[in-house]
mmCIF file of C-alpha atoms in Angstrom:
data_model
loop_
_atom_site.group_PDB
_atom_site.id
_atom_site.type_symbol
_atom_site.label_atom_id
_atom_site.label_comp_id
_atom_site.label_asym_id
_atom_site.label_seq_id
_atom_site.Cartn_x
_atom_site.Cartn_y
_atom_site.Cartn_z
ATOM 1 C CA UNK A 1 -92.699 95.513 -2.065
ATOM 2 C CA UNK A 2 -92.268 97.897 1.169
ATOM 3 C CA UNK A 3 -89.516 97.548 3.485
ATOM 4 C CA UNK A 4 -91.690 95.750 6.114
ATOM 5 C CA UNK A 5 -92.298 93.462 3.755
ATOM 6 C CA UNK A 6 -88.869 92.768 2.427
ATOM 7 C CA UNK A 7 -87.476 92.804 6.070
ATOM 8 C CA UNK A 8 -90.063 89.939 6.850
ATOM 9 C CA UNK A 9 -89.007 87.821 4.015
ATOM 10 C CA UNK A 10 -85.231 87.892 5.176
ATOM 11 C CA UNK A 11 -85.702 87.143 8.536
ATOM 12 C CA UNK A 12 -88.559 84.295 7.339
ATOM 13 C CA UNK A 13 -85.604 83.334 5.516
ATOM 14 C CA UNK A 14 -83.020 83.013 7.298
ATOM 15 C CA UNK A 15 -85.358 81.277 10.415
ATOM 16 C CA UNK A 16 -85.841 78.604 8.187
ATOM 17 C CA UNK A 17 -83.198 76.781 9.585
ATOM 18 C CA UNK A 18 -81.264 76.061 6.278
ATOM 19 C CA UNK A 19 -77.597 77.049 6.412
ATOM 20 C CA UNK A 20 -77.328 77.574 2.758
ATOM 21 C CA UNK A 21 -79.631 80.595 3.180
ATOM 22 C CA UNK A 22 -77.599 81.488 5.812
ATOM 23 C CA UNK A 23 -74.141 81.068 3.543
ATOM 24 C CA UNK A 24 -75.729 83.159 0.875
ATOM 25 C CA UNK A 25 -76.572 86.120 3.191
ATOM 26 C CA UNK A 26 -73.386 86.507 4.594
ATOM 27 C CA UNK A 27 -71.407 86.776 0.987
ATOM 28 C CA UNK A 28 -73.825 89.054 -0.084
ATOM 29 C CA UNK A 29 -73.708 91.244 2.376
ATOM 30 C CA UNK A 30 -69.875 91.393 2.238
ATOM 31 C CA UNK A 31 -70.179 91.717 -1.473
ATOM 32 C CA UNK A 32 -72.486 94.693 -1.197
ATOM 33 C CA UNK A 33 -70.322 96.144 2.057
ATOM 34 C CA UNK A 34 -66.753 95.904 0.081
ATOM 35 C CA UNK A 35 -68.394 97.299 -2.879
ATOM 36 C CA UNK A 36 -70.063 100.265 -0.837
ATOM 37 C CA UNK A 37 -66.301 100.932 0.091
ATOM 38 C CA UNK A 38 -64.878 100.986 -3.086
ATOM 39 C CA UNK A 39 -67.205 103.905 -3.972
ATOM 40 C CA UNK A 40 -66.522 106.105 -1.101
ATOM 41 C CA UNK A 41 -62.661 105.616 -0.578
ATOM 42 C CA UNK A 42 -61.039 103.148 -3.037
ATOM 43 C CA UNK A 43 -57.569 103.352 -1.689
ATOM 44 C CA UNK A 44 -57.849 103.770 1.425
ATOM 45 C CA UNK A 45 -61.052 101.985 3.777
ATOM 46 C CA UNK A 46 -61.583 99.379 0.779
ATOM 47 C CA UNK A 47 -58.087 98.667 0.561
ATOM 48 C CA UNK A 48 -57.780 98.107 3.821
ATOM 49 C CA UNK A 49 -60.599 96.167 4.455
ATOM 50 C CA UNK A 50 -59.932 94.097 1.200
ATOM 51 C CA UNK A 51 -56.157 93.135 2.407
ATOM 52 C CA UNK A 52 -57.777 91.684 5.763
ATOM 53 C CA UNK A 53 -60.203 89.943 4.060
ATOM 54 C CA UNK A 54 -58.147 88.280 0.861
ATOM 55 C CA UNK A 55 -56.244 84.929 1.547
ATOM 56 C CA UNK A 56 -52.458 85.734 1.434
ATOM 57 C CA UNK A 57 -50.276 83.083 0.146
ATOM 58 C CA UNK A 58 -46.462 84.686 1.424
ATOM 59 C CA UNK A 59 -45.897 82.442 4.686
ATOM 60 C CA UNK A 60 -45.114 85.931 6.181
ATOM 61 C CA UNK A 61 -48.305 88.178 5.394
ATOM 62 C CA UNK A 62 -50.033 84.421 5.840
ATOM 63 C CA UNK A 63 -49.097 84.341 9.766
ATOM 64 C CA UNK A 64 -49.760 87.987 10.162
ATOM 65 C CA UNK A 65 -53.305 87.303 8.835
ATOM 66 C CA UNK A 66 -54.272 83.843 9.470
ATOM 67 C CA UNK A 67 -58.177 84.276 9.317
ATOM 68 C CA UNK A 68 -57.857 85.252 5.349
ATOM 69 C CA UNK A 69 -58.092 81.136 5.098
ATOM 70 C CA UNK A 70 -61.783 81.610 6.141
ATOM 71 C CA UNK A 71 -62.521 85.527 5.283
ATOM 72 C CA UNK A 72 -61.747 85.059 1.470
ATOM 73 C CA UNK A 73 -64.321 82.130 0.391
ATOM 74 C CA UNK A 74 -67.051 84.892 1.482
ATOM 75 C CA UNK A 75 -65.305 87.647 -0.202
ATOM 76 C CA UNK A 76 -66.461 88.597 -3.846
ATOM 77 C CA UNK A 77 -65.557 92.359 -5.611
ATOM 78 C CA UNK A 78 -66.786 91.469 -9.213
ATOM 79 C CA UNK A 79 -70.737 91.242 -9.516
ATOM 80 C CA UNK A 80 -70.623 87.708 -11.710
ATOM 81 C CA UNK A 81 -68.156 86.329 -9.768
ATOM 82 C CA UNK A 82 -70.302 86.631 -6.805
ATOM 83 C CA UNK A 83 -73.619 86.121 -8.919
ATOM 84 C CA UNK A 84 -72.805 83.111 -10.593
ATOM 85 C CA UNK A 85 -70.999 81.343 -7.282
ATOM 86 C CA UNK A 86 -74.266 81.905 -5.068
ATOM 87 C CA UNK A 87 -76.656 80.443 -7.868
ATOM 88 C CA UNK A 88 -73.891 77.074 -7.915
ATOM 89 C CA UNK A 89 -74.573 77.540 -3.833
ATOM 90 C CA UNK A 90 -78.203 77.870 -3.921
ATOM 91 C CA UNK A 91 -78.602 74.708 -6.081
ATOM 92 C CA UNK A 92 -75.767 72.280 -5.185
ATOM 93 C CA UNK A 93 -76.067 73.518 -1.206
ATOM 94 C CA UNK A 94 -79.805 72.471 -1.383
ATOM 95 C CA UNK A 95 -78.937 69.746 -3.459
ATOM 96 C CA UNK A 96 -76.601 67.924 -0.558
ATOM 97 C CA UNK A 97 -78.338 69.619 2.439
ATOM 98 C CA UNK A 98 -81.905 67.471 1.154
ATOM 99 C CA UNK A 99 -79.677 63.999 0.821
ATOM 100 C CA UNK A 100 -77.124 64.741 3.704
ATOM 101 C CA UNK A 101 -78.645 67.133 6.207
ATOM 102 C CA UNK A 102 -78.493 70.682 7.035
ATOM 103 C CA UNK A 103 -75.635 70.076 9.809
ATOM 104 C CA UNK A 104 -73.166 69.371 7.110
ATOM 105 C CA UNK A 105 -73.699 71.801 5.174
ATOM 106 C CA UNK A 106 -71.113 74.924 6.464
ATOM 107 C CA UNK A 107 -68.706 72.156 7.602
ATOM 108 C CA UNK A 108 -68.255 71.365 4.034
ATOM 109 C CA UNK A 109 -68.376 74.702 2.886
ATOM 110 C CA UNK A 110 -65.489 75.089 5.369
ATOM 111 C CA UNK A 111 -63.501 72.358 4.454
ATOM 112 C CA UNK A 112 -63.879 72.762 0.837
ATOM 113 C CA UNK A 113 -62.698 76.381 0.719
ATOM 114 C CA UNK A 114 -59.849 75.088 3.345
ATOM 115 C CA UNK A 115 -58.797 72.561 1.091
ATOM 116 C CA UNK A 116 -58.791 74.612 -2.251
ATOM 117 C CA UNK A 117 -56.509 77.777 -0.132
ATOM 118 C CA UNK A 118 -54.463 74.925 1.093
ATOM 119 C CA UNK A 119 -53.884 73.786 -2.273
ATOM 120 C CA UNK A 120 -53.615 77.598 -4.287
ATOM 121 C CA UNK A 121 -50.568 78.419 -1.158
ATOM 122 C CA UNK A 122 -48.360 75.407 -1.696
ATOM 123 C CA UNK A 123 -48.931 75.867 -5.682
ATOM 124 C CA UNK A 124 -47.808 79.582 -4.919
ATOM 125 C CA UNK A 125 -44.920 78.431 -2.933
ATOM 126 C CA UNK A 126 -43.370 75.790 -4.196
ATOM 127 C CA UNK A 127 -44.404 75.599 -8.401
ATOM 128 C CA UNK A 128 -46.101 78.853 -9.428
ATOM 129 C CA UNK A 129 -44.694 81.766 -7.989
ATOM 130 C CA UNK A 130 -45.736 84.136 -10.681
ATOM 131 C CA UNK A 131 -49.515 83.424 -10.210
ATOM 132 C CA UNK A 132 -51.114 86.094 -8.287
ATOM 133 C CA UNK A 133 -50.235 86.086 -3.954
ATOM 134 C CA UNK A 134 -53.902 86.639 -2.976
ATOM 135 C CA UNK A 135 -57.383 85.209 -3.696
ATOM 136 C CA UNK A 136 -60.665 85.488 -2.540
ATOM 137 C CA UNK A 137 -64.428 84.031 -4.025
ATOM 138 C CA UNK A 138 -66.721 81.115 -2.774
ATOM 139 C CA UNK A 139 -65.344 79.135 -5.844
ATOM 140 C CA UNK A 140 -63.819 75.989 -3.777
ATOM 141 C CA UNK A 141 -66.071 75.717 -1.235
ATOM 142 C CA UNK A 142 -69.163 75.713 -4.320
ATOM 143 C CA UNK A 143 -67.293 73.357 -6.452
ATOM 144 C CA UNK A 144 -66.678 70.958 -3.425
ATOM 145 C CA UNK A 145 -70.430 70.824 -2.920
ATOM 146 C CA UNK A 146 -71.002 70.235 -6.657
ATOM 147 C CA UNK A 147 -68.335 67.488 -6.535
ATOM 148 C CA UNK A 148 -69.826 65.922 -3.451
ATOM 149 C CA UNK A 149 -73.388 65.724 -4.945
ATOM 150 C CA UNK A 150 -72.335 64.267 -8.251
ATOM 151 C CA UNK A 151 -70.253 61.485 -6.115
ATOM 152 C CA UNK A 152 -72.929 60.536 -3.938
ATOM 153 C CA UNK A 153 -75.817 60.681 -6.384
ATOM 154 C CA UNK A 154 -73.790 60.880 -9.929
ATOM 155 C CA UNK A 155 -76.640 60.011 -12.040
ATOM 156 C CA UNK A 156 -79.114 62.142 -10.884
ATOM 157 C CA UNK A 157 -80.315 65.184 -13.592
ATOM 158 C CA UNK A 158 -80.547 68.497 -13.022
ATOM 159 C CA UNK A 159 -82.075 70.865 -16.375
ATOM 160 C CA UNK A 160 -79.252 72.980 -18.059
ATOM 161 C CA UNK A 161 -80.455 75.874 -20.563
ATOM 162 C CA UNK A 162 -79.648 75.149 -23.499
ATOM 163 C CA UNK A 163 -78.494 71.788 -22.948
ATOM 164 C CA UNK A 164 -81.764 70.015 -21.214
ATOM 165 C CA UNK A 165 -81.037 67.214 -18.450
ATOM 166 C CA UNK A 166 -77.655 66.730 -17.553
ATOM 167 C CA UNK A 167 -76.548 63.879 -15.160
ATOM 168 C CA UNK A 168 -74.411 65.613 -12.357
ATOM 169 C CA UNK A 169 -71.427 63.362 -12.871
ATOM 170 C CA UNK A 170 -70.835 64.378 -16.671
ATOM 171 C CA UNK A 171 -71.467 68.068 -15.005
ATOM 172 C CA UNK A 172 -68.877 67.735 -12.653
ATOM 173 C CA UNK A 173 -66.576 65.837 -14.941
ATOM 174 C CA UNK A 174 -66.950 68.367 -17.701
ATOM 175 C CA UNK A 175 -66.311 71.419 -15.019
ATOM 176 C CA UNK A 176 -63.147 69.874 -14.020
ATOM 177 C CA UNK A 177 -62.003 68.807 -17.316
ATOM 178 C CA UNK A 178 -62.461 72.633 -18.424
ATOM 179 C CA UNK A 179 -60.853 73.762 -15.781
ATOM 180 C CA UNK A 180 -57.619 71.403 -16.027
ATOM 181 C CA UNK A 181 -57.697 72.280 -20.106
ATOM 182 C CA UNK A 182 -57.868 76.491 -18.997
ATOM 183 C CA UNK A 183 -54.978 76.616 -16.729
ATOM 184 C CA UNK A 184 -52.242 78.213 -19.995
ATOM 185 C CA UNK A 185 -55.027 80.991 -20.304
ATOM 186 C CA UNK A 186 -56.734 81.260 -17.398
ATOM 187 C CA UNK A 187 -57.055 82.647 -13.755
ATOM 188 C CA UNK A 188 -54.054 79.540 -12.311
ATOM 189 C CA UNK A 189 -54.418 80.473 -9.233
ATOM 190 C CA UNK A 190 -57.934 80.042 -8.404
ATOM 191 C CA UNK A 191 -58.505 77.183 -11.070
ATOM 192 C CA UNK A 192 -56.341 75.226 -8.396
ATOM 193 C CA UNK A 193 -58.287 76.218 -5.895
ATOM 194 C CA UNK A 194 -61.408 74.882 -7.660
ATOM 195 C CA UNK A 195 -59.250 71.405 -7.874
ATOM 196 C CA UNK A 196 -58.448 71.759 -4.257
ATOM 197 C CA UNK A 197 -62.097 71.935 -3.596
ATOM 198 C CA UNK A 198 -63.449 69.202 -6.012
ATOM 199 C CA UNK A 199 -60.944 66.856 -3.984
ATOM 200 C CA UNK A 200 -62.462 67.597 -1.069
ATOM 201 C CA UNK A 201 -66.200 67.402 -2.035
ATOM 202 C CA UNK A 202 -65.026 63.548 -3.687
ATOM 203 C CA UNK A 203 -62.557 62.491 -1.380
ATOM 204 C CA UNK A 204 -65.007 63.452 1.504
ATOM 205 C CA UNK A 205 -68.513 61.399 0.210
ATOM 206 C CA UNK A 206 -66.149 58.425 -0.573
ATOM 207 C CA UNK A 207 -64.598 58.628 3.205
ATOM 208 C CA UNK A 208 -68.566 59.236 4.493
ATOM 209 C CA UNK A 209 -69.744 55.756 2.408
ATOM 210 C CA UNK A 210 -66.971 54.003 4.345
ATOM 211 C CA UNK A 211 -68.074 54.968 7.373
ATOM 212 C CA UNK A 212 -65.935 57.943 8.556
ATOM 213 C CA UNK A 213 -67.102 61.735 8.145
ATOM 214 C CA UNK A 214 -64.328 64.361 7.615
ATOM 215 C CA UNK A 215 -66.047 66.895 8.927
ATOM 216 C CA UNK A 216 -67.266 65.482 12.391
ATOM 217 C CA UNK A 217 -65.280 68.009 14.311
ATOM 218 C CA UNK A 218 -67.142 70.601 12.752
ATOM 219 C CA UNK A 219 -70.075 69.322 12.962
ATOM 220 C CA UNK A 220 -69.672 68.623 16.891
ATOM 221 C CA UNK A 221 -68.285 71.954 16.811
ATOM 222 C CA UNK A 222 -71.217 73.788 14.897
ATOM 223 C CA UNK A 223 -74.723 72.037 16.157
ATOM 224 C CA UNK A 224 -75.403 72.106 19.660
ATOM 225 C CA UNK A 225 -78.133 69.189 19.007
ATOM 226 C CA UNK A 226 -75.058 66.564 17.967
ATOM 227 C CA UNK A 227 -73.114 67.721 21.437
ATOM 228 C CA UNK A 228 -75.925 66.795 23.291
ATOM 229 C CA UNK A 229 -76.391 63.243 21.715
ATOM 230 C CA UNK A 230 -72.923 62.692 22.180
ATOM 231 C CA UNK A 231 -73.078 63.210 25.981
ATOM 232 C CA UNK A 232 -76.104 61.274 26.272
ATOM 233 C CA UNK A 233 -74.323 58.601 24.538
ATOM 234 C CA UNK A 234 -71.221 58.539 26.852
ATOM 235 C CA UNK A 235 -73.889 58.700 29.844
ATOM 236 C CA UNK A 236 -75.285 55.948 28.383
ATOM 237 C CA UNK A 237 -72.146 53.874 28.194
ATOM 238 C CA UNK A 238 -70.607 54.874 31.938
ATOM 239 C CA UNK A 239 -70.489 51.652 33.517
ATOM 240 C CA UNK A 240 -72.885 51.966 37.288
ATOM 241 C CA UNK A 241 -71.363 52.761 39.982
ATOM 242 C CA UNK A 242 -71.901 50.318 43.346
ATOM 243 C CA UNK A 243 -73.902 52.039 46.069
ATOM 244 C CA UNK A 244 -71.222 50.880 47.964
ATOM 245 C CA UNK A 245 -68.261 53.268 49.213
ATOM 246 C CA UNK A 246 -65.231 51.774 50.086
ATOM 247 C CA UNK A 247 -61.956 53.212 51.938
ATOM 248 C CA UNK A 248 -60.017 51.342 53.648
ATOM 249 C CA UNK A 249 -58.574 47.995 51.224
ATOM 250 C CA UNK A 250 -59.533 44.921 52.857
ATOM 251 C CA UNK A 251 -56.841 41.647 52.460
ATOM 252 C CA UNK A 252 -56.266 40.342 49.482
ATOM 253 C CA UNK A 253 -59.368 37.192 49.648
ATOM 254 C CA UNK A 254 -61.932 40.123 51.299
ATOM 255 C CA UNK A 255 -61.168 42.088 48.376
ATOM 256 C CA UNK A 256 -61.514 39.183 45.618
ATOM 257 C CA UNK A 257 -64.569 38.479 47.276
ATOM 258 C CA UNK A 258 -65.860 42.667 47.411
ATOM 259 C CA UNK A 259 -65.308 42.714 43.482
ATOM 260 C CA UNK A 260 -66.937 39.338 42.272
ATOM 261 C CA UNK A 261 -69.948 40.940 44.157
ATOM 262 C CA UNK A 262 -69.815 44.377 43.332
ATOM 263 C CA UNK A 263 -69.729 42.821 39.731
ATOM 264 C CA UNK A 264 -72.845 40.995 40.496
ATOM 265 C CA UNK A 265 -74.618 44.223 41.797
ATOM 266 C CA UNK A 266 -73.599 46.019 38.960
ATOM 267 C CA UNK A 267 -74.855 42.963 36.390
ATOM 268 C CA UNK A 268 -77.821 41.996 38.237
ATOM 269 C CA UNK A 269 -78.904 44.474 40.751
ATOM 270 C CA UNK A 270 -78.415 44.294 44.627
ATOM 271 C CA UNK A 271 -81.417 41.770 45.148
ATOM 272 C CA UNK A 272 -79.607 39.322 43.136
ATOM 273 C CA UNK A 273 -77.460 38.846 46.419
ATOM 274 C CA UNK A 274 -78.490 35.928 48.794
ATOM 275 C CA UNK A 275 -79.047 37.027 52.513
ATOM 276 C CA UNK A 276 -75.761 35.871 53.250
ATOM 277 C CA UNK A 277 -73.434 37.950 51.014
ATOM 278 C CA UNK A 278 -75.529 40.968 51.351
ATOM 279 C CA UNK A 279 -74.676 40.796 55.401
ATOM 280 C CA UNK A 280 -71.051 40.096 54.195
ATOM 281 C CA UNK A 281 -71.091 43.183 52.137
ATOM 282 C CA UNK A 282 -72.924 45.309 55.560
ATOM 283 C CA UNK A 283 -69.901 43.584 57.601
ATOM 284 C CA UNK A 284 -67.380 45.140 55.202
ATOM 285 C CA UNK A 285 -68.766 48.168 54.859
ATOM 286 C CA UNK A 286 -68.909 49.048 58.493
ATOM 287 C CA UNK A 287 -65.332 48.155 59.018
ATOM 288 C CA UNK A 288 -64.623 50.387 56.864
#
């Protein structure tokens, strides 16, 4: 394949309009840019750029770097880490986006990676404080989408190597389980994240099946098409105004009389006014 080519296919790609595409280009790109810096100057540019993008758990390097809560769940070093989160992204992302919509999509992403740092810096601070300070990977955010499939469609199958068709809630179950059973011997710190993450993806479908979605804010935030509905909704719903303007307050039985009939206009229209009350309403609004 030439370059033309290739170049074509990315930007067919990512003008597909599908934000997991989207997700999966920028943490490669990162992966590949951090990586680049590690060959050329290890301790100095990819140190640098590493500390700015990892999620710091110390409340002090925390405030001093706030954005690490959003830089590190698109910030892989190791080539399996990265590998094996973007092929969970690529299947459960598509996997939600074709039941839920595309619009949710990076909100939950968001959220889910929110929720599992949230998680990993009060485990830091208040039970683990020997587990590593820092973190980065997708991991959360992925796991959130996995959870959030298997609760809102937990006996659907996907095909497993090795293991044939697996129903996404014993997946999901078994991932968590695994995780929870890992913790003596394992990576703690970004197993809770994982748990942080799963919450999310479970507490969030259950919330959306009652009729309230988490992530509205970010939605409104994110798609410019749900900003316009809204204000076409709340045009909608402004009550009409009367084509009638007026200034100075009449007494108190003129103006008892003014708003029964501007409540008429604004129920039934101006013709529903007899002659009378519509040379009432000319009287009034001459005096005035």
């Amino acid at each position: 394949m030439n370059g033309t080519s290739f170049q074509s296919d990315i930007r067919f790609w990512l003008r597909q309009g599908n934000t997991v595409n989207h997700l999966l280009i920028w943490n490669i790109v990162i992966f590949i840019g951090i990586n680049l810096l590690y060959l050329i100057s290890p301790n100095t540019a990819f140190a640098w750029t590493f500390d700015q993008l990892t999620l710091h758990s110390l409340p002090g390097t925390f405030i001093r770097k706030p954005w690490g809560l959003i830089t590190y769940m698109f910030t892989h070093v190791e080539i399996f880490h990265v590998f094996f989160n973007m092929l969970n992204l690529y299947w459960f992302g598509n996997l939600f986006r074709g039941f839920l919509g595309n619009k949710r999509v990076l909100p939950l992403y968001l959220m889910g990676g929110i929720t599992g740092a949230a998680l990993y810096m009060l485990s830091y601070n208040l039970l683990f404080p020997g587990m590593p300070s820092t973190m980065i990977g997708a991991s959360a955010s992925v796991m959130c989408m996995l959870v959030a499939c298997a609760t809102l469609m937990p006996n659907y199958e996907i095909g497993l190597l090795f293991f044939g068709n697996v129903k996404l809630k014993w997946l999901a179950l078994a991932l968590i389980v695994l995780g929870v059973i890992s913790i003596p011997r394992g990576n703690l710190g970004g197993i809770i994240a994982h748990m942080g993450g799963a919450l999310f993806g479970f507490v969030y479908i259950r919330a959306l099946q009652s009729g309230t979605d988490l992530c509205k804010p970010l939605i409104w935030l994110f798609d410019a098409e749900t900003r316009r509905e809204n204000k076409r909704v709340q045009a909608r719903s402004k009550p009409k105004k009367s084509p009638l303007k007026v200034v100075k307050k009449p007494d108190d039985n003129n103006q008892l009389r003014l708003d029964q009939l501007l409540d008429k206009i604004n129920e039934k229209g101006y013709n529903s006014l007899s002659a009378e009350e519509k040379a009432w309403l000319d009287k009034v609004s001459k005096e005035n």
